[in-house]
Coordinates of C-alpha atoms and ligand atoms in Angstrom, one line a residue:
M215 CA 1.6 -60.0 -42.3
S216 CA -1.9 -60.4 -42.5
N217 CA -3.7 -56.7 -43.1
P218 CA -5.8 -55.8 -39.2
I219 CA -8.7 -55.8 -38.9
N220 CA -10.3 -52.3 -38.1
A221 CA -13.8 -51.9 -36.0
V222 CA -16.8 -51.2 -37.4
R223 CA -17.3 -47.4 -39.0
G224 CA -19.2 -45.4 -36.1
M225 CA -18.6 -48.0 -33.5
N226 CA -15.5 -46.9 -30.5
D227 CA -13.1 -48.6 -28.6
L228 CA -13.0 -47.3 -25.6
L229 CA -9.5 -47.5 -23.9
P230 CA -8.0 -47.6 -21.1
V231 CA -7.5 -43.2 -21.4
D232 CA -11.4 -43.2 -21.5
T233 CA -12.6 -45.3 -19.0
A234 CA -11.9 -43.4 -15.8
L235 CA -13.8 -41.1 -17.0
W236 CA -16.8 -43.4 -18.1
Q237 CA -16.5 -45.0 -14.8
S238 CA -16.8 -42.1 -12.6
V239 CA -20.0 -40.9 -14.8
E240 CA -21.7 -44.4 -14.4
K241 CA -20.5 -44.7 -10.8
I242 CA -22.3 -41.0 -9.9
M243 CA -25.3 -41.5 -12.1
R244 CA -25.8 -45.1 -10.3
E245 CA -25.4 -43.8 -7.0
I246 CA -28.5 -40.8 -7.7
L247 CA -30.5 -43.2 -9.1
R248 CA -30.1 -45.5 -6.3
T249 CA -30.5 -42.5 -3.4
F250 CA -34.1 -41.9 -5.5
G251 CA -35.2 -45.3 -5.3
Y252 CA -34.9 -47.2 -8.9
Q253 CA -33.5 -50.5 -9.7
E254 CA -31.4 -51.5 -12.1
I255 CA -32.6 -54.1 -15.0
R256 CA -30.3 -55.9 -17.2
L257 CA -31.8 -56.6 -20.9
P258 CA -30.4 -58.4 -23.5
I259 CA -29.1 -56.3 -26.6
L260 CA -31.4 -58.6 -29.4
E261 CA -35.4 -58.5 -29.7
K262 CA -37.4 -59.9 -31.8
T263 CA -37.6 -57.2 -34.8
E264 CA -41.5 -56.2 -34.3
L265 CA -41.0 -55.1 -31.0
F266 CA -39.4 -52.2 -32.2
K267 CA -41.6 -51.7 -35.0
R268 CA -44.6 -52.0 -32.8
S269 CA -43.3 -49.3 -30.0
I270 CA -41.0 -47.2 -32.0
G271 CA -42.6 -46.7 -34.8
E272 CA -43.2 -47.6 -38.1
A273 CA -42.9 -44.6 -40.0
T274 CA -39.9 -43.1 -38.0
D275 CA -36.1 -43.0 -38.8
I276 CA -35.1 -45.3 -36.3
V277 CA -37.4 -48.3 -38.0
E278 CA -37.6 -47.2 -41.5
K279 CA -33.7 -47.0 -42.0
E280 CA -31.2 -47.5 -39.1
M281 CA -32.0 -50.5 -37.2
Y282 CA -29.6 -53.3 -37.7
T283 CA -32.1 -56.4 -38.5
F284 CA -30.9 -59.9 -40.0
L285 CA -32.4 -63.6 -39.6
D286 CA -31.0 -65.6 -37.5
R287 CA -30.0 -69.4 -38.1
N288 CA -34.3 -70.3 -37.7
N289 CA -34.9 -67.5 -40.2
E290 CA -36.5 -65.0 -37.2
S291 CA -36.3 -61.7 -37.7
L292 CA -34.1 -59.4 -34.9
T293 CA -32.9 -56.3 -34.6
L294 CA -29.7 -55.4 -32.1
R295 CA -31.4 -53.3 -29.8
P296 CA -31.6 -49.2 -30.9
E297 CA -32.6 -47.7 -27.5
G298 CA -33.6 -49.6 -23.9
T299 CA -37.4 -48.1 -23.2
A300 CA -38.9 -50.9 -25.7
S301 CA -37.4 -53.7 -24.4
C302 CA -38.0 -52.8 -20.5
V303 CA -42.0 -52.9 -21.2
R304 CA -41.3 -55.9 -23.2
A305 CA -39.3 -57.7 -19.9
G306 CA -42.3 -55.2 -17.3
I307 CA -45.0 -57.1 -19.7
E308 CA -43.2 -60.6 -19.4
H309 CA -42.1 -60.8 -15.7
G310 CA -45.5 -59.5 -14.7
L311 CA -43.9 -56.5 -13.0
F312 CA -46.5 -54.0 -14.1
Y313 CA -49.7 -56.2 -11.8
N314 CA -50.7 -53.2 -9.2
Q315 CA -46.6 -51.9 -8.5
I316 CA -45.0 -49.1 -9.4
Q317 CA -41.8 -49.8 -10.7
R318 CA -38.8 -47.0 -10.8
L319 CA -36.0 -48.9 -13.2
W320 CA -32.8 -47.8 -14.7
Y321 CA -30.4 -49.4 -17.0
M322 CA -26.9 -49.0 -19.0
G323 CA -25.9 -50.4 -22.3
P324 CA -25.2 -50.1 -25.5
N325 CA -28.0 -49.6 -28.5
F326 CA -27.3 -49.8 -32.3
R327 CA -28.5 -47.2 -35.3
Y328 CA -27.1 -47.3 -38.5
E329 CA -26.8 -43.6 -38.3
R330 CA -24.2 -41.1 -40.5
P331 CA -21.5 -41.1 -37.7
Q332 CA -19.6 -37.8 -36.6
K333 CA -19.4 -36.1 -33.4
G334 CA -21.4 -36.6 -30.7
R335 CA -23.1 -39.6 -33.3
Y336 CA -22.2 -43.0 -33.4
R337 CA -23.7 -46.5 -34.6
Q338 CA -23.4 -47.7 -31.2
F339 CA -23.7 -45.5 -28.5
Y340 CA -24.3 -45.7 -24.6
H341 CA -27.3 -44.9 -22.9
C342 CA -28.1 -44.2 -19.3
G343 CA -31.9 -44.8 -18.6
A344 CA -34.8 -44.4 -16.2
E345 CA -38.7 -45.4 -16.6
V346 CA -40.7 -45.2 -13.5
F347 CA -44.3 -47.5 -14.6
G348 CA -47.7 -47.5 -12.6
L349 CA -48.0 -43.5 -11.7
E350 CA -49.8 -40.9 -13.8
G351 CA -50.0 -37.8 -12.3
P352 CA -47.5 -35.0 -13.3
D353 CA -45.7 -35.2 -9.6
V354 CA -43.6 -37.9 -11.2
D355 CA -43.1 -36.4 -14.4
A356 CA -41.5 -33.4 -11.9
E357 CA -39.3 -36.0 -9.9
L358 CA -38.2 -37.5 -12.6
I359 CA -37.2 -34.6 -14.7
L360 CA -35.9 -33.6 -11.0
L361 CA -33.3 -36.3 -11.1
S362 CA -32.3 -36.2 -14.3
A363 CA -31.1 -32.2 -13.2
R364 CA -29.4 -33.8 -10.2
I365 CA -27.0 -36.2 -12.5
L366 CA -26.0 -33.3 -14.7
E367 CA -25.1 -31.3 -11.1
K368 CA -23.1 -33.3 -9.9
L369 CA -21.2 -33.8 -13.0
N370 CA -20.9 -30.4 -13.0
L371 CA -22.5 -29.7 -16.0
T372 CA -25.9 -27.6 -14.5
S373 CA -24.5 -24.4 -16.2
H374 CA -23.9 -25.9 -19.5
V375 CA -27.5 -27.9 -20.7
R376 CA -30.8 -26.3 -20.5
L377 CA -34.2 -28.0 -20.6
Q378 CA -36.8 -27.6 -22.6
I379 CA -39.9 -29.2 -21.9
N380 CA -43.5 -30.0 -24.3
S381 CA -46.8 -31.9 -24.0
L382 CA -48.4 -33.8 -26.7
G383 CA -51.6 -34.4 -25.6
D384 CA -53.2 -37.4 -25.9
S385 CA -53.7 -40.0 -28.8
Q386 CA -57.1 -37.9 -29.5
S387 CA -55.8 -34.4 -29.3
R388 CA -53.1 -35.6 -31.3
A389 CA -54.7 -36.9 -34.3
A390 CA -56.9 -33.9 -34.1
Y391 CA -54.0 -31.4 -34.6
R392 CA -52.4 -33.9 -37.1
K393 CA -55.0 -32.7 -39.3
V394 CA -54.4 -29.1 -38.9
L395 CA -50.8 -29.4 -38.9
V396 CA -51.0 -31.4 -42.0
D397 CA -54.1 -28.5 -43.7
Y398 CA -51.2 -26.0 -42.7
L399 CA -48.3 -27.6 -45.0
T400 CA -50.0 -29.0 -47.6
K401 CA -50.7 -24.9 -48.5
H402 CA -47.3 -24.4 -48.4
Q403 CA -46.6 -27.8 -49.9
D404 CA -43.3 -26.2 -52.4
Q405 CA -42.0 -24.4 -49.4
L406 CA -40.9 -28.7 -47.6
D407 CA -38.2 -30.3 -48.4
E408 CA -37.7 -33.6 -49.9
D409 CA -37.6 -35.6 -46.2
S410 CA -40.6 -33.1 -45.2
Q411 CA -42.9 -33.8 -48.5
R412 CA -42.8 -37.6 -47.2
R413 CA -42.9 -36.9 -43.7
L414 CA -46.6 -35.2 -44.5
V415 CA -48.0 -38.5 -45.1
T416 CA -46.0 -40.8 -43.0
N417 CA -44.8 -38.5 -39.2
P418 CA -45.6 -34.8 -39.8
L419 CA -45.3 -34.0 -36.7
R420 CA -41.5 -34.7 -37.2
I421 CA -41.5 -32.0 -39.4
L422 CA -41.2 -28.9 -37.0
D423 CA -38.4 -31.0 -35.6
S424 CA -36.2 -30.6 -39.4
K425 CA -33.3 -28.2 -38.6
N426 CA -33.1 -27.2 -42.5
P427 CA -32.7 -23.8 -42.1
A428 CA -34.7 -23.1 -45.4
M429 CA -38.0 -24.2 -43.8
Q430 CA -37.7 -22.7 -40.4
N431 CA -39.9 -19.7 -41.3
L432 CA -42.7 -22.0 -42.0
I433 CA -42.1 -24.0 -38.9
V434 CA -42.3 -21.5 -36.6
K435 CA -45.5 -19.8 -37.7
A436 CA -46.8 -23.6 -37.8
P437 CA -50.4 -24.1 -36.1
K438 CA -49.2 -25.2 -32.3
L439 CA -49.8 -28.3 -30.9
M440 CA -50.0 -26.3 -27.6
D441 CA -52.9 -24.4 -28.3
H442 CA -55.4 -27.9 -30.0
L443 CA -54.1 -29.7 -26.0
D444 CA -57.2 -31.5 -24.8
T445 CA -58.1 -30.3 -20.9
E446 CA -56.3 -33.4 -18.9
S447 CA -53.3 -32.5 -20.8
A448 CA -53.1 -28.8 -20.6
M449 CA -53.4 -29.3 -17.4
H450 CA -51.2 -32.4 -16.2
F451 CA -48.4 -29.8 -18.0
E452 CA -49.6 -26.8 -16.0
K453 CA -49.3 -28.2 -12.9
L454 CA -45.2 -30.0 -14.1
Q455 CA -44.7 -26.8 -14.6
T456 CA -45.9 -25.1 -11.3
Y457 CA -44.0 -27.9 -9.5
L458 CA -40.6 -27.8 -11.7
T459 CA -41.0 -24.0 -10.7
S460 CA -41.0 -25.0 -6.9
A461 CA -38.5 -27.2 -7.4
G462 CA -36.0 -23.5 -8.4
L463 CA -35.2 -25.5 -12.1
Q464 CA -35.3 -23.6 -14.5
F465 CA -37.5 -24.8 -18.3
E466 CA -37.4 -23.4 -21.5
L467 CA -41.1 -24.1 -23.8
N468 CA -40.3 -25.4 -26.8
P469 CA -44.2 -26.3 -29.1
C470 CA -41.6 -27.8 -32.0
L471 CA -39.9 -30.5 -29.3
V472 CA -41.8 -34.0 -30.6
R473 CA -38.9 -36.8 -30.2
G474 CA -38.1 -39.2 -32.9
L475 CA -40.1 -41.9 -31.4
D476 CA -43.9 -42.2 -31.8
Y477 CA -44.6 -44.0 -28.4
Y478 CA -44.9 -41.2 -26.3
S479 CA -48.0 -38.6 -25.5
K480 CA -48.1 -35.4 -22.9
T481 CA -45.2 -34.7 -21.7
V482 CA -41.4 -34.9 -23.3
F483 CA -38.2 -33.5 -22.9
E484 CA -34.4 -32.7 -23.5
W485 CA -31.8 -31.7 -22.1
V486 CA -29.7 -29.7 -24.5
T487 CA -26.4 -27.7 -25.3
T488 CA -24.5 -25.5 -27.4
E489 CA -20.7 -27.0 -26.4
L490 CA -21.6 -30.3 -29.0
G491 CA -22.5 -28.5 -31.9
A492 CA -25.1 -30.5 -34.4
Q493 CA -25.3 -32.7 -31.8
G494 CA -26.7 -31.0 -28.8
T495 CA -29.2 -33.1 -26.4
V496 CA -26.9 -35.0 -24.3
C497 CA -30.5 -36.3 -22.5
A498 CA -34.2 -36.9 -23.1
G499 CA -37.7 -38.5 -22.1
G500 CA -41.4 -38.2 -21.7
R501 CA -44.4 -40.0 -20.9
Y502 CA -45.1 -43.3 -22.8
D503 CA -49.0 -43.6 -21.4
G504 CA -49.9 -46.1 -23.9
L505 CA -47.1 -48.2 -25.1
V506 CA -47.3 -51.0 -22.5
E507 CA -50.6 -51.6 -23.4
Q508 CA -50.0 -51.3 -27.0
L509 CA -47.2 -54.3 -26.5
G510 CA -50.0 -56.5 -24.7
G511 CA -49.3 -55.7 -21.0
K512 CA -52.7 -53.9 -19.3
A513 CA -52.5 -49.7 -19.7
T514 CA -50.1 -48.8 -17.2
P515 CA -48.9 -45.0 -17.7
A516 CA -45.5 -44.7 -17.9
L517 CA -42.3 -42.2 -18.8
G518 CA -39.0 -42.4 -18.6
F519 CA -35.5 -40.4 -20.0
A520 CA -31.8 -41.9 -21.4
F521 CA -28.7 -40.4 -21.1
G522 CA -26.5 -40.4 -24.3
L523 CA -23.2 -40.9 -22.6
E524 CA -20.7 -40.5 -25.5
R525 CA -22.3 -36.8 -25.2
V526 CA -22.1 -36.9 -21.5
M527 CA -17.8 -37.7 -22.0
L528 CA -17.6 -35.2 -24.7
M529 CA -18.7 -32.3 -22.1
V530 CA -17.1 -33.5 -19.6
Q531 CA -13.9 -33.8 -21.7
Q532 CA -14.1 -30.4 -22.8
L533 CA -14.8 -29.0 -20.2
G534 CA -11.5 -29.8 -18.6
L535 CA -13.8 -32.0 -15.9
A536 CA -12.5 -35.1 -16.2
P537 CA -11.3 -37.0 -13.1
A538 CA -7.8 -38.2 -12.7
P539 CA -6.8 -41.2 -14.5
N540 CA -6.6 -44.4 -12.5
E541 CA -2.9 -44.3 -11.9
P542 CA -1.0 -47.0 -9.2
T543 CA -0.6 -45.0 -5.7
L544 CA 2.3 -48.0 -4.9
Y545 CA 4.7 -49.4 -7.1
F546 CA 6.6 -52.6 -6.1
I547 CA 10.6 -53.1 -7.2
T548 CA 12.0 -56.0 -6.4
D549 CA 16.3 -57.0 -6.9
G550 CA 16.6 -60.7 -7.2
E551 CA 14.7 -63.7 -7.7
A552 CA 14.4 -64.7 -3.5
A553 CA 13.0 -60.8 -3.1
L554 CA 10.6 -61.2 -5.8
T555 CA 8.9 -64.4 -4.1
Q556 CA 9.3 -62.9 -0.4
A557 CA 6.8 -59.4 -2.5
F558 CA 4.2 -61.4 -2.7
K559 CA 3.8 -61.7 0.6
L560 CA 4.4 -58.1 1.1
V561 CA 2.1 -56.8 -1.7
N562 CA -0.9 -59.0 -0.1
I563 CA -0.3 -56.9 3.2
A564 CA -0.6 -53.6 1.3
R565 CA -3.6 -54.8 0.4
D566 CA -5.2 -56.2 3.2
A567 CA -4.0 -53.1 5.3
L568 CA -5.4 -50.2 2.4
P569 CA -8.2 -52.5 0.7
H570 CA -8.9 -49.2 -1.6
L571 CA -4.9 -48.3 -2.0
R572 CA -4.0 -48.9 -6.0
V573 CA -0.6 -51.5 -5.6
L574 CA 1.5 -52.3 -8.5
L575 CA 4.1 -55.5 -8.4
H576 CA 6.8 -54.8 -10.7
C577 CA 6.6 -57.6 -13.1
G578 CA 8.7 -58.7 -16.4
G579 CA 12.2 -58.4 -14.4
G580 CA 15.2 -55.6 -15.5
S581 CA 17.2 -53.8 -14.2
L582 CA 16.6 -51.4 -10.3
K583 CA 16.8 -48.0 -12.4
N584 CA 14.4 -50.1 -15.3
Q585 CA 11.9 -50.9 -13.0
F586 CA 12.1 -46.9 -11.0
K587 CA 11.5 -45.4 -14.7
K588 CA 8.6 -47.9 -14.8
A589 CA 6.9 -47.0 -11.5
D590 CA 7.7 -43.1 -12.5
K591 CA 5.7 -43.3 -15.7
S592 CA 3.0 -45.5 -13.9
G593 CA 2.4 -42.4 -12.2
A594 CA 2.4 -44.0 -8.7
E595 CA 3.3 -42.2 -5.6
V596 CA 5.6 -44.5 -3.5
A597 CA 8.1 -47.4 -3.9
L598 CA 8.5 -50.1 -2.4
I599 CA 11.9 -51.5 -2.9
L600 CA 13.2 -54.8 -2.0
G601 CA 16.3 -56.1 -2.2
E602 CA 19.4 -58.7 -1.0
Q603 CA 19.9 -55.8 2.1
E604 CA 16.6 -55.5 2.6
L605 CA 15.5 -59.2 2.6
N606 CA 18.6 -59.9 5.3
A607 CA 17.4 -56.6 7.8
K608 CA 13.2 -58.0 7.2
A609 CA 13.0 -54.7 6.1
I610 CA 11.7 -52.7 2.9
T611 CA 12.8 -48.9 1.2
L612 CA 10.2 -46.8 1.2
K613 CA 10.9 -43.9 -1.1
M614 CA 8.5 -40.9 -1.9
L615 CA 8.4 -40.7 -5.9
R616 CA 6.8 -37.2 -6.3
E617 CA 8.1 -35.2 -3.1
N618 CA 12.0 -34.5 -2.3
I619 CA 12.6 -36.7 1.4
P620 CA 15.0 -38.6 2.0
Q621 CA 13.8 -42.8 1.7
R622 CA 13.6 -45.0 5.0
L623 CA 14.1 -47.9 5.7
I624 CA 10.9 -49.8 7.5
S625 CA 10.6 -53.0 9.2
Q626 CA 8.6 -56.0 7.4
N627 CA 6.3 -56.3 10.4
E628 CA 5.6 -52.6 10.5
L629 CA 4.8 -52.5 6.7
A630 CA 0.7 -52.4 7.6
E631 CA 0.4 -50.0 10.3
E632 CA 2.6 -47.9 8.1
L633 CA 1.2 -47.7 5.2
Q634 CA -2.0 -46.9 7.1
K635 CA 0.0 -44.1 8.3
L636 CA 1.4 -42.8 5.5
F637 CA -2.5 -42.7 3.1
K638 CA -4.5 -41.9 6.5
Ligands
HAM239 P1 -33.0 -40.9 -28.0 O1 -33.1 -39.4 -28.0 O2 -33.6 -41.7 -29.1 O3 -34.4 -41.2 -26.8 O4 -31.9 -41.5 -27.6 C1 -32.0 -40.6 -26.1 C2 -30.4 -39.9 -26.0 O5 -29.6 -40.6 -26.4 C3 -30.5 -38.6 -26.8 O6 -30.6 -37.7 -26.3 C4 -29.0 -38.5 -27.4 O7 -27.6 -38.2 -26.3 C5 -28.4 -40.4 -27.1 N1 -28.2 -40.9 -28.5 C6 -29.1 -41.3 -29.2 N2 -29.3 -41.3 -30.8 C7 -27.7 -41.8 -30.8 C8 -26.4 -41.8 -31.5 N3 -26.4 -42.4 -32.7 N4 -24.7 -41.5 -31.2 C9 -24.3 -41.3 -29.6 N5 -25.3 -40.4 -28.9 C10 -27.2 -41.2 -29.4 C11 -34.5 -42.8 -26.3 O8 -33.9 -43.4 -27.0 C12 -35.5 -43.0 -26.0 N6 -35.7 -44.8 -25.4 C13 -35.1 -41.9 -24.2 C14 -36.7 -42.6 -23.5 C15 -36.4 -43.5 -22.3 N7 -37.8 -41.9 -23.3 C16 -38.6 -43.1 -22.3 N8 -37.9 -43.5 -21.3

């Protein structure tokens, strides 16, 4: 036997024990997005590398060290998408979706980042993202945040997460603040760790996001971006808070929330939890009013968020909120070739009568005893048994597998009605 080949580190298989949970969470998300008027967009997994460099930013961790980038056979540099926003903007520009139109879009799918894998952090991970284009007021910021809150509520996670918000201002006020921050940090350069020394030049705002305990004192005392906001951004942020309060949504102001991607302006937010250890952000997003223009489109205000699906699943599982696995309800057992042949007719009748019922026809032969064992193991509630006796009587035996009720013979002609009565 040759050596088995394992999956790439940090890239997970989702096995049947996991997919029932994934499907039910995805369904809840899709349904809420639909009711908020969002439409699905499906985007390629591969994009030109330049797209991510220009949008996420050359000096970010993602672009500097986390992208899966390679040359294709035509020597073109391509990258496995590390996130969905850049692709969504690219597609919107390419297909003219932003011309005098408001777009509310959502997507679900895998992303790739070469990070150090740990609980809640993987090299392939899934997003469920939402993006809105063409609206600049704080009302839509509130509406988008409320959409994310509703998803969390429907997943029963509300009491396990906290909403943090901040404003990054417009690009001028941010540039002015950057100077103030760099002055402050330069004065205390001896207290900066190696990463932050580097960031002082490339991306000083990200220093505020450092988790290094030795630097927290320095960060807490740093000048606040909030105190350097331009008037419009400050008003925008005030209004957003008024709307969230009116909707009864609790939030925390986190002046150190700066996000790891360069395209944000004004509102940024994260839903955080203490349930997942170090990787505590389950959903994150914000406004990115400059990005459409930066990528070659007509200036269009925009904002969005993405849920990290693995983290959502981990929470739901850990808190015991996962739905029951997808087990068959009805299990057909047959004895002999003639019975099996007839059973093919009867399973159709059962499936037509109850389209949502999970019906399994035993395949692979075996003794009746063996088939009963399989039926029991499958989790089915009801077995339908077809042997020679039943065939002769044009009947079928119905046996409740989880209740102590005597089995009974029903007519094959009445199978549909009997099942409808049983599962109504
Ligand atoms: P992000 O913060 O990079 O934002 O990712 C969003 C979420 O994806 C994170 O909060 C986290 O839950 C999850 N996530 C990120 N990296 C990993 C990983 N390596 N393993 C597992 N989960 C991960 C964005 O990507 C933006 N595109 C969000 C956005 C949409 N902003 C505006 N529109």
